[in-house]
Amino acid sequence: MTSVEKKSSAPVPAGWTYAPAPESTEIVSLRDRYGLYVGGKWLETAERFTTIAPRDELPLAEVAQASEADVANAVAVARSAFESWSALPGSERAKYLFRIARILQERAREFAVLESLNGGKPIKESRDVDLPLAAAHFFYYAGWADKLEYAFPNRAPRPVGVAGQIIPWNFPLLMLAWKIAPALAGGNTVVLKPAETTPLTALLFCDVVRQAELPPGVVNIVTGDGSTGAALVDADVDKIAFTGSTEVGKAIQRRLAGTGKKLTLELGGKAANIVFDDCALDQAVEGIVNGIYFNQGHVCCAGSRLFVQESIAEPLIEKLKKRMATLRVGDPLDKNTDIGAINSKIQLDKIEELVQAGRDEGAEIYQPPCRLPEKGYWFAPTVFTNVAQSYRIAQEEIFGPVLSVLTFRTPDEAVEKANNTPYGLSAGVWTEKGSRILWMAEHLRAGVVWANTFNRFDPTSPFGGYKESGFGREGGRHGLEPYLAFDA
Ligand code: NAI
Ligand code: MG
């Protein structure tokens, strides 16, 4: 017998590191400064602020800070545009929406780069998720514009009037699309306020509006901070659509009580992602990673509480940690990046505070080794085990790449623990058993329940919450309803 010589090391290099693959920013041309987009014109304001790139803290442009008077003016312009816009046949309004959708597709790369630059999300997400979905929303609602009486038979739908729309910084262009597309399809005009840290794709969208030759005043964009948002709430609008924090959502609801203005609120969440012992484990691990590390965890429906059936907790957490070690944190514009920059210093401070609370309360933390860039705002993917239901990290929305793991033994226990939250936006269930999926979906108090997947969006599917996650639905036929008034 010949003895086979054993090699001391494998004949492959020890590590396969990715070469940098940065997307060029050349496709985006920014102005030094932007005004408010009102009535198809750019208006100057007395005050301005600087918007930066969270990956390196460098300034990108100066942006207008709209005052109460600026907002009142924008709403008045939207109101005067309402008369002729709402009188157009739905089939005519649809043409504009189709045009906007096509232009967004044509200019997708430009928008994706700008979204990642201003907001910090990985380019592969802005390119493959935000942009296709934003265009899809315009396509979808274009299709409804001339069919409103079929969407709501015998109810004589008509537009509400002027919609004030306030959006957050986690999906800037996509939230704009969620808000503007159904509003215009229904025959309303809008004044939209982007979030203060991410105004640039909304301002670039004004150029799409111009290209599409939308009549002036139908879409107006006013930039500014929370005071601009508050001014919009108080202005002469017929409806407010808000996506953001539960705290501001409650303040808006108090403000609007008794005014007769319509309101929809899409607020925070603390979703349960529930993994049963009969699931496809590797698939579940991918879903868990996608559920919490997608968009740095800046996602209202993020699967931030992982509930694992006790019998598989150990192998699952081991697999999860291995997978986390492969995630690449870094430049949002690099095509290989999985986790980009945290959106702002304020958000980073909030994440750090809650993670410290998790440590102090006694949870066990794991972060894979990764080198974070020196400039900019970063947070390593994090998982906490040994978490009790009462810990702040199990109760409060962290809105960062931080997962809290809890365990359960029976489906009843999973439901009870999952529903033990002030929120009710989304949930995930991982099991091979169809009847269990249906039973869980029936018992979970969440607006969206994903089965064997997570963070899936489609313009045809309504999205929205229960309890402190808000009310009203966006997407689907349901998403048209808040923008319509009915006689019957
Ligand atoms: P925020 O609720 O303050 O901001 C969202 C939008 O509301 C922004 O456009 C902001 O300018 C505007 N706004 C702020 N104060 C307002 C007021 N009084 N009246 C009208 N509009 C106002 O959210 P923020 O401070 O950026 O984030 C705080 C936390 O909120 C996050 O850590 C996260 O937990 C949660 N959040 C949830 C979001 C979701 O998608 N449901 C989105 C953003 C934040
Ligand atoms: Mg705030």
Coordinates of C-alpha atoms and ligand atoms in Angstrom, one line a residue:
M1 CA 0.0 0.0 0.0
T2 CA 1.3 3.4 -0.8
S3 CA 0.8 6.0 1.8
V4 CA -0.7 9.3 0.6
E5 CA 1.3 12.3 1.6
K6 CA -0.9 14.7 3.5
K7 CA -0.6 18.4 2.6
S8 CA -0.3 20.7 5.5
S9 CA -2.4 23.5 4.0
A10 CA -5.2 23.7 1.4
P11 CA -4.0 24.6 -2.1
V12 CA -6.2 27.8 -2.1
P13 CA -5.4 31.2 -0.7
A14 CA -6.5 31.7 2.9
G15 CA -9.0 34.4 2.2
W16 CA -11.0 35.6 -0.8
T17 CA -11.4 39.3 -0.2
Y18 CA -13.5 41.4 -2.5
A19 CA -11.8 44.0 -4.6
P20 CA -13.4 47.4 -4.2
A21 CA -16.3 47.9 -6.7
P22 CA -17.5 51.4 -6.2
E23 CA -20.4 52.8 -8.3
S24 CA -19.4 56.1 -9.9
T25 CA -21.1 59.2 -8.7
E26 CA -20.6 60.9 -12.0
I27 CA -24.1 60.2 -13.2
V28 CA -25.5 62.5 -10.5
S29 CA -25.1 66.2 -11.0
L30 CA -26.1 68.2 -7.9
R31 CA -26.7 71.9 -7.7
D32 CA -25.0 73.8 -4.9
R33 CA -28.3 74.8 -3.6
Y34 CA -32.0 74.0 -3.9
G35 CA -35.1 76.0 -3.3
L36 CA -38.7 74.8 -2.8
Y37 CA -40.5 73.3 -5.8
V38 CA -43.8 75.0 -5.9
G39 CA -46.1 75.5 -8.9
G40 CA -43.4 74.1 -11.2
K41 CA -40.9 76.8 -10.1
W42 CA -38.0 76.9 -7.7
L43 CA -38.6 79.4 -4.8
E44 CA -35.9 80.8 -2.5
T45 CA -36.4 80.8 1.2
A46 CA -34.9 83.0 4.0
E47 CA -33.2 80.0 5.7
R48 CA -31.3 77.0 4.4
F49 CA -29.5 74.0 5.8
T50 CA -26.8 71.7 4.5
T51 CA -27.5 68.1 3.6
I52 CA -24.5 65.6 3.9
A53 CA -23.4 62.2 2.9
P54 CA -23.5 59.9 6.0
R55 CA -20.7 57.8 4.6
D56 CA -18.1 60.6 5.0
E57 CA -20.0 63.5 6.6
L58 CA -19.1 65.7 3.5
P59 CA -21.7 68.3 2.4
L60 CA -23.7 67.5 -0.7
A61 CA -25.9 70.6 -1.2
E62 CA -27.7 73.5 0.5
V63 CA -31.4 72.9 0.9
A64 CA -34.2 75.3 1.7
Q65 CA -35.9 75.4 5.1
A66 CA -39.5 76.2 4.4
S67 CA -41.3 78.5 6.9
E68 CA -44.9 78.5 7.8
A69 CA -45.6 81.1 5.2
D70 CA -43.7 79.1 2.5
V71 CA -45.8 76.1 3.4
A72 CA -49.0 78.1 3.3
N73 CA -48.0 79.4 -0.1
A74 CA -47.3 75.8 -1.4
V75 CA -50.7 74.6 -0.2
A76 CA -52.5 77.5 -1.9
V77 CA -50.7 76.7 -5.1
A78 CA -51.7 73.1 -4.8
R79 CA -55.3 74.1 -4.2
S80 CA -55.4 76.3 -7.3
A81 CA -54.0 73.4 -9.4
F82 CA -56.6 71.0 -7.9
E83 CA -59.5 72.4 -9.9
S84 CA -58.2 71.5 -13.4
W85 CA -56.3 68.4 -12.3
S86 CA -59.2 66.8 -10.6
A87 CA -61.4 67.6 -13.6
L88 CA -59.2 65.7 -16.0
P89 CA -60.5 62.3 -17.1
G90 CA -58.8 59.5 -15.1
S91 CA -57.4 58.2 -18.4
E92 CA -55.5 61.5 -18.8
R93 CA -54.2 61.5 -15.3
A94 CA -53.0 57.9 -15.9
K95 CA -50.8 59.0 -18.8
Y96 CA -48.8 61.3 -16.5
L97 CA -48.4 58.6 -14.0
F98 CA -47.2 56.1 -16.6
R99 CA -44.8 58.8 -17.9
I100 CA -43.4 59.3 -14.4
A101 CA -42.9 55.6 -14.0
R102 CA -41.1 55.2 -17.2
I103 CA -38.8 58.2 -16.5
L104 CA -37.9 56.8 -13.1
Q105 CA -36.9 53.5 -14.8
E106 CA -34.8 55.4 -17.4
R107 CA -33.1 57.4 -14.7
A108 CA -32.9 54.6 -12.2
R109 CA -29.1 54.5 -11.9
E110 CA -28.9 58.2 -11.2
F111 CA -31.6 58.0 -8.5
A112 CA -30.1 54.9 -6.9
V113 CA -26.7 56.5 -6.7
L114 CA -28.1 59.7 -5.2
E115 CA -30.3 57.7 -2.7
S116 CA -27.2 55.8 -1.5
L117 CA -25.1 58.9 -1.3
N118 CA -27.6 61.0 0.7
G119 CA -29.1 58.3 2.8
G120 CA -26.3 55.7 3.3
K121 CA -28.1 52.6 2.1
P122 CA -26.1 50.1 0.0
I123 CA -26.3 50.7 -3.7
K124 CA -27.4 47.1 -4.3
E125 CA -30.5 47.8 -2.3
S126 CA -31.3 51.3 -3.8
R127 CA -30.7 49.8 -7.3
D128 CA -32.5 46.5 -6.8
V129 CA -35.3 47.4 -4.3
D130 CA -36.0 51.1 -3.9
L131 CA -35.9 52.2 -7.5
P132 CA -37.8 49.2 -9.1
L133 CA -40.5 49.4 -6.4
A134 CA -40.9 53.2 -6.7
A135 CA -41.4 52.9 -10.5
A136 CA -43.8 49.9 -9.9
H137 CA -46.0 52.0 -7.6
F138 CA -46.4 54.6 -10.3
F139 CA -47.2 51.9 -12.9
Y140 CA -49.7 50.3 -10.5
Y141 CA -51.6 53.4 -9.5
A142 CA -51.6 54.6 -13.1
G143 CA -53.7 51.6 -13.8
W144 CA -56.3 52.5 -11.3
A145 CA -56.7 56.2 -12.3
D146 CA -59.4 55.6 -14.8
K147 CA -61.0 52.7 -12.9
L148 CA -61.9 54.3 -9.5
E149 CA -65.6 53.5 -9.9
Y150 CA -64.7 49.9 -10.4
A151 CA -62.4 49.9 -7.4
F152 CA -65.2 51.3 -5.2
P153 CA -68.4 50.3 -7.0
N154 CA -71.6 52.3 -6.2
R155 CA -69.7 54.7 -3.9
A156 CA -69.1 57.6 -6.3
P157 CA -65.4 58.2 -5.4
R158 CA -64.1 61.7 -5.8
P159 CA -60.7 63.2 -4.8
V160 CA -60.2 64.6 -1.3
G161 CA -58.4 67.8 -2.4
V162 CA -54.9 68.8 -1.3
A163 CA -52.9 66.1 0.5
G164 CA -50.1 67.1 2.8
Q165 CA -47.5 64.3 2.9
I166 CA -44.7 63.9 5.4
I167 CA -42.1 61.2 4.8
P168 CA -39.1 59.7 6.7
W169 CA -35.5 59.1 5.7
N170 CA -35.3 55.3 5.5
F171 CA -36.8 54.9 2.0
P172 CA -36.9 58.5 0.7
L173 CA -37.9 58.0 -2.9
L174 CA -40.0 54.9 -2.2
M175 CA -42.0 56.6 0.5
L176 CA -42.5 59.5 -2.0
A177 CA -43.9 57.1 -4.5
W178 CA -46.1 55.4 -1.9
K179 CA -47.6 58.8 -1.1
I180 CA -47.7 60.6 -4.5
A181 CA -48.8 57.8 -6.8
P182 CA -52.2 57.0 -5.2
A183 CA -52.9 60.7 -4.4
L184 CA -52.5 61.7 -8.1
A185 CA -54.4 58.6 -9.3
G186 CA -57.3 59.7 -7.2
G187 CA -57.2 63.2 -8.6
N188 CA -55.6 65.1 -5.7
T189 CA -52.8 67.5 -5.7
V190 CA -50.0 67.2 -3.1
V191 CA -47.5 69.1 -1.0
L192 CA -44.8 66.7 0.1
K193 CA -42.1 67.2 2.8
P194 CA -39.1 64.9 2.7
A195 CA -37.1 64.2 5.8
E196 CA -34.4 66.7 6.7
T197 CA -31.5 64.2 6.3
T198 CA -32.6 62.9 2.9
P199 CA -34.2 65.6 0.7
L200 CA -32.1 65.0 -2.5
T201 CA -34.0 62.3 -4.3
A202 CA -37.3 64.2 -3.7
L203 CA -35.7 67.3 -5.2
L204 CA -34.4 65.2 -8.2
F205 CA -37.9 63.9 -8.6
C206 CA -39.0 67.5 -9.3
D207 CA -37.0 67.1 -12.5
V208 CA -39.0 64.0 -13.4
V209 CA -42.2 65.9 -12.8
R210 CA -40.9 68.6 -15.2
Q211 CA -39.9 66.0 -17.8
A212 CA -43.3 64.4 -17.6
E213 CA -44.9 67.8 -18.2
L214 CA -47.2 67.4 -15.2
P215 CA -49.3 70.5 -14.9
P216 CA -47.6 73.0 -12.5
G217 CA -48.8 72.9 -8.9
V218 CA -50.0 69.2 -8.9
V219 CA -46.8 68.1 -7.1
N220 CA -45.0 70.5 -4.8
I221 CA -42.0 69.7 -2.7
V222 CA -41.2 71.7 0.5
T223 CA -38.0 70.8 2.4
G224 CA -37.3 71.5 6.0
D225 CA -37.2 69.9 9.4
G226 CA -40.0 69.0 11.9
S227 CA -41.3 72.6 12.1
T228 CA -42.0 72.5 8.4
G229 CA -43.8 69.3 8.8
A230 CA -45.8 70.8 11.7
A231 CA -46.7 73.8 9.5
L232 CA -48.0 71.4 6.8
V233 CA -50.2 69.6 9.3
D234 CA -51.7 73.0 10.3
A235 CA -52.0 74.3 6.8
D236 CA -55.2 74.4 4.7
V237 CA -54.8 70.7 3.6
D238 CA -57.6 68.2 3.3
K239 CA -55.6 65.1 4.3
I240 CA -52.3 64.3 6.0
A241 CA -50.4 61.2 5.2
F242 CA -47.5 60.6 7.6
T243 CA -44.8 58.0 7.9
G244 CA -42.3 58.3 10.8
S245 CA -42.0 58.0 14.5
T246 CA -44.9 57.0 16.8
E247 CA -44.2 60.0 18.9
V248 CA -44.7 62.5 16.0
G249 CA -47.6 60.5 14.7
K250 CA -49.4 60.9 18.0
A251 CA -48.7 64.6 18.1
I252 CA -50.2 64.9 14.6
Q253 CA -53.3 63.0 15.5
R254 CA -53.9 65.3 18.5
R255 CA -53.3 68.3 16.3
L256 CA -55.9 67.1 13.8
A257 CA -58.6 66.0 16.2
G258 CA -61.8 67.8 15.4
T259 CA -60.5 69.5 12.2
G260 CA -62.2 67.1 9.8
K261 CA -58.9 66.5 7.9
K262 CA -58.3 62.9 6.9
L263 CA -55.3 61.2 8.4
T264 CA -53.2 58.0 7.8
L265 CA -50.3 57.1 10.0
E266 CA -47.6 54.6 9.3
L267 CA -45.4 54.5 12.4
G268 CA -42.9 52.3 14.2
G269 CA -42.7 48.6 14.7
K270 CA -41.0 45.8 16.6
A271 CA -41.7 42.8 14.5
A272 CA -41.5 39.2 15.6
N273 CA -39.7 36.9 13.3
I274 CA -40.8 33.4 14.5
V275 CA -38.9 30.3 13.6
F276 CA -40.3 26.8 14.2
D277 CA -38.2 23.7 14.5
D278 CA -39.5 22.2 11.3
C279 CA -38.4 25.1 9.1
A280 CA -35.7 25.0 6.4
L281 CA -33.0 26.3 8.7
D282 CA -30.6 27.8 6.2
Q283 CA -33.5 29.6 4.4
A284 CA -34.6 31.0 7.7
V285 CA -31.2 32.3 8.5
E286 CA -31.2 34.2 5.2
G287 CA -34.6 35.6 6.1
I288 CA -33.5 36.6 9.6
V289 CA -30.5 38.4 8.1
N290 CA -32.6 40.1 5.5
G291 CA -35.2 40.9 8.1
I292 CA -32.9 42.9 10.4
Y293 CA -29.8 43.9 8.5
F294 CA -31.6 45.1 5.3
N295 CA -31.2 48.9 5.1
Q296 CA -29.1 48.9 8.3
G297 CA -32.3 47.9 10.2
H298 CA -33.8 51.4 9.4
V299 CA -37.0 49.6 8.5
C300 CA -40.3 50.1 10.3
C301 CA -41.2 46.4 9.6
A302 CA -37.7 45.1 10.4
G303 CA -37.7 41.6 12.1
S304 CA -36.0 43.0 15.2
R305 CA -37.3 40.3 17.6
L306 CA -36.3 36.8 16.7
F307 CA -38.4 34.1 18.4
V308 CA -36.7 30.7 18.0
Q309 CA -38.3 27.4 19.1
E310 CA -36.1 26.2 22.0
S311 CA -35.2 22.9 20.4
I312 CA -33.3 24.5 17.5
A313 CA -32.1 27.7 19.3
E314 CA -28.5 26.6 19.6
P315 CA -27.8 25.4 16.0
L316 CA -29.8 28.3 14.6
I317 CA -27.8 31.0 16.5
E318 CA -24.6 29.3 15.5
K319 CA -25.5 29.4 11.8
L320 CA -26.7 33.0 12.2
K321 CA -23.4 34.1 13.7
K322 CA -21.5 32.4 11.0
R323 CA -23.6 34.2 8.4
M324 CA -23.2 37.5 10.1
A325 CA -19.4 37.2 9.8
T326 CA -19.8 37.3 6.1
L327 CA -21.7 40.6 5.9
R328 CA -19.7 43.4 4.5
V329 CA -20.1 46.8 6.2
G330 CA -18.8 49.8 4.4
D331 CA -19.1 52.3 1.5
P332 CA -22.8 52.4 0.5
L333 CA -21.7 53.0 -3.1
D334 CA -19.7 49.8 -3.3
K335 CA -21.6 47.1 -5.1
N336 CA -20.4 44.4 -2.6
T337 CA -21.6 46.3 0.5
D338 CA -24.3 44.5 2.5
I339 CA -24.6 47.1 5.3
G340 CA -24.1 50.8 4.6
A341 CA -23.9 53.9 6.7
I342 CA -26.2 54.8 9.5
N343 CA -28.4 57.6 8.3
S344 CA -27.4 60.3 10.8
K345 CA -25.5 61.0 13.9
I346 CA -28.7 61.3 15.8
Q347 CA -29.8 57.8 14.7
L348 CA -26.4 56.4 15.5
D349 CA -26.5 57.9 19.0
K350 CA -30.0 56.3 19.5
I351 CA -28.7 52.8 18.4
E352 CA -25.7 53.1 20.7
E353 CA -27.8 54.1 23.7
L354 CA -30.1 51.1 23.2
V355 CA -27.3 48.7 22.7
Q356 CA -25.7 49.9 25.9
A357 CA -29.0 49.4 27.6
G358 CA -29.1 45.8 26.3
R359 CA -25.6 45.2 27.8
D360 CA -26.6 46.8 31.1
E361 CA -29.7 44.8 31.5
G362 CA -27.8 41.6 31.1
A363 CA -28.2 40.4 27.5
E364 CA -25.3 38.7 25.7
I365 CA -23.9 40.6 22.7
Y366 CA -22.3 39.3 19.6
Q367 CA -20.8 41.4 16.8
P368 CA -18.6 39.8 14.1
P369 CA -15.2 41.3 13.7
C370 CA -15.3 44.0 11.1
R371 CA -13.4 47.2 10.5
L372 CA -15.6 50.2 10.4
P373 CA -14.5 53.3 8.3
E374 CA -13.1 56.2 10.4
K375 CA -15.3 58.9 9.0
G376 CA -19.1 58.7 8.7
Y377 CA -21.7 56.9 10.8
W378 CA -21.4 53.1 11.2
F379 CA -22.7 50.3 13.3
A380 CA -21.6 46.7 13.2
P381 CA -24.3 44.0 12.7
T382 CA -25.3 43.0 16.3
V383 CA -27.2 40.1 17.9
F384 CA -28.3 39.9 21.5
T385 CA -29.0 36.5 23.1
N386 CA -30.3 35.9 26.6
V387 CA -32.9 38.6 26.1
A388 CA -35.9 38.9 28.5
Q389 CA -39.2 40.2 27.3
S390 CA -38.9 43.2 29.6
Y391 CA -35.6 44.5 28.3
R392 CA -35.6 47.8 26.4
I393 CA -34.0 46.0 23.4
A394 CA -37.1 43.7 23.3
Q395 CA -39.6 46.5 23.7
E396 CA -38.3 49.6 21.9
E397 CA -37.8 50.2 18.2
I398 CA -34.0 50.5 17.7
F399 CA -34.1 51.2 14.0
G400 CA -30.6 49.9 13.6
P401 CA -28.8 46.6 12.7
V402 CA -29.5 45.0 16.1
L403 CA -31.4 41.8 16.6
S404 CA -32.8 40.5 19.9
V405 CA -33.2 36.7 20.2
L406 CA -35.9 35.2 22.5
T407 CA -37.1 31.6 22.6
F408 CA -40.4 29.8 22.9
R409 CA -41.7 26.2 23.2
T410 CA -45.3 26.1 21.8
P411 CA -47.2 28.0 19.1
D412 CA -49.4 29.6 21.8
E413 CA -46.4 30.9 23.6
A414 CA -44.9 32.3 20.4
V415 CA -48.1 34.2 19.7
E416 CA -48.4 35.5 23.2
K417 CA -44.8 36.7 23.3
A418 CA -44.9 38.1 19.7
N419 CA -48.1 40.1 20.5
N420 CA -46.5 41.5 23.7
T421 CA -45.6 44.8 22.1
P422 CA -47.2 48.2 21.7
Y423 CA -46.6 47.9 18.0
G424 CA -48.3 45.7 15.3
L425 CA -46.9 46.3 11.9
S426 CA -45.4 43.1 10.6
A427 CA -44.4 39.6 11.6
G428 CA -42.6 36.6 10.0
V429 CA -43.3 32.8 10.4
W430 CA -40.9 30.1 9.4
T431 CA -42.3 26.6 9.2
E432 CA -43.0 23.8 6.7
K433 CA -46.5 23.4 7.9
G434 CA -49.1 25.3 5.9
S435 CA -51.9 25.0 8.6
R436 CA -49.6 26.4 11.2
I437 CA -48.8 29.4 8.9
L438 CA -52.5 30.1 8.6
W439 CA -53.1 29.7 12.3
M440 CA -50.2 32.0 13.2
A441 CA -51.3 34.7 10.7
E442 CA -54.8 34.6 12.3
H443 CA -53.5 35.1 15.8
L444 CA -50.6 37.6 15.2
R445 CA -51.7 41.2 15.7
A446 CA -49.7 42.5 12.8
G447 CA -50.7 44.3 9.5
V448 CA -48.4 42.1 7.4
V449 CA -47.5 38.5 8.1
W450 CA -44.8 37.0 5.9
A451 CA -44.4 33.2 5.7
N452 CA -41.0 31.7 4.9
T453 CA -39.9 35.1 3.6
F454 CA -39.4 38.6 5.0
N455 CA -39.4 42.2 3.9
R456 CA -41.2 41.5 0.6
F457 CA -43.1 44.4 -0.9
D458 CA -45.4 44.7 -3.8
P459 CA -47.5 47.7 -4.9
T460 CA -50.6 45.5 -5.2
S461 CA -50.4 44.5 -1.5
P462 CA -51.7 46.7 1.2
F463 CA -49.3 47.7 4.0
G464 CA -50.0 49.2 7.4
G465 CA -50.3 48.5 11.1
Y466 CA -52.3 48.0 14.2
K467 CA -52.0 49.6 17.7
E468 CA -49.0 52.1 17.9
S469 CA -47.9 51.2 14.4
G470 CA -50.7 53.5 13.1
F471 CA -53.7 53.1 10.9
G472 CA -54.7 53.3 7.3
R473 CA -53.2 51.2 4.5
E474 CA -50.8 52.1 1.7
G475 CA -50.5 50.0 -1.5
G476 CA -53.1 48.0 -3.3
R477 CA -56.7 49.2 -3.8
H478 CA -56.8 49.9 0.0
G479 CA -54.1 52.5 -0.6
L480 CA -56.4 54.5 -2.8
E481 CA -59.2 54.8 -0.2
P482 CA -57.6 57.5 2.0
Y483 CA -57.2 59.7 -1.0
L484 CA -60.9 59.5 -1.9
A485 CA -64.1 60.9 -0.5
F486 CA -67.4 59.1 -0.9
D487 CA -71.0 60.0 -0.9
A488 CA -72.1 56.6 0.1
Ligands
NAI1 P1 -39.7 61.7 12.9 O1 -41.0 61.1 13.1 O2 -39.3 62.9 13.8 O3 -39.5 62.2 11.4 C1 -40.3 61.7 10.3 C2 -40.7 62.9 9.5 O4 -41.6 63.7 10.2 C3 -39.6 63.8 9.0 O5 -39.9 64.3 7.7 C4 -39.7 65.0 10.0 O6 -39.2 66.2 9.5 C5 -41.2 65.1 10.3 N1 -41.5 65.7 11.5 C6 -40.8 65.7 12.7 N2 -41.5 66.4 13.7 C7 -42.7 66.7 13.1 C8 -43.9 67.4 13.6 N3 -43.9 67.8 14.9 N4 -44.9 67.5 12.8 C9 -44.9 67.1 11.5 N5 -43.8 66.5 11.0 C10 -42.7 66.3 11.8 O7 -38.6 60.6 13.0 P2 -37.0 60.7 13.4 O8 -36.9 61.7 14.5 O9 -36.3 61.0 12.1 O10 -36.7 59.3 13.9 C11 -36.9 58.9 15.2 C12 -37.4 57.4 15.3 O11 -38.6 57.3 14.7 C13 -36.4 56.5 14.6 O12 -35.3 56.1 15.4 C14 -37.3 55.3 14.4 O13 -37.5 54.5 15.5 C15 -38.7 56.0 14.1 N6 -38.9 56.1 12.6 C16 -39.9 55.3 12.0 C17 -40.1 55.3 10.7 C18 -41.0 54.4 10.0 O14 -40.8 54.1 8.8 N7 -42.1 54.1 10.6 C19 -39.3 56.3 9.8 C20 -38.4 57.1 10.6 C21 -38.3 57.0 11.9
MG2 MG -37.9 63.3 15.2

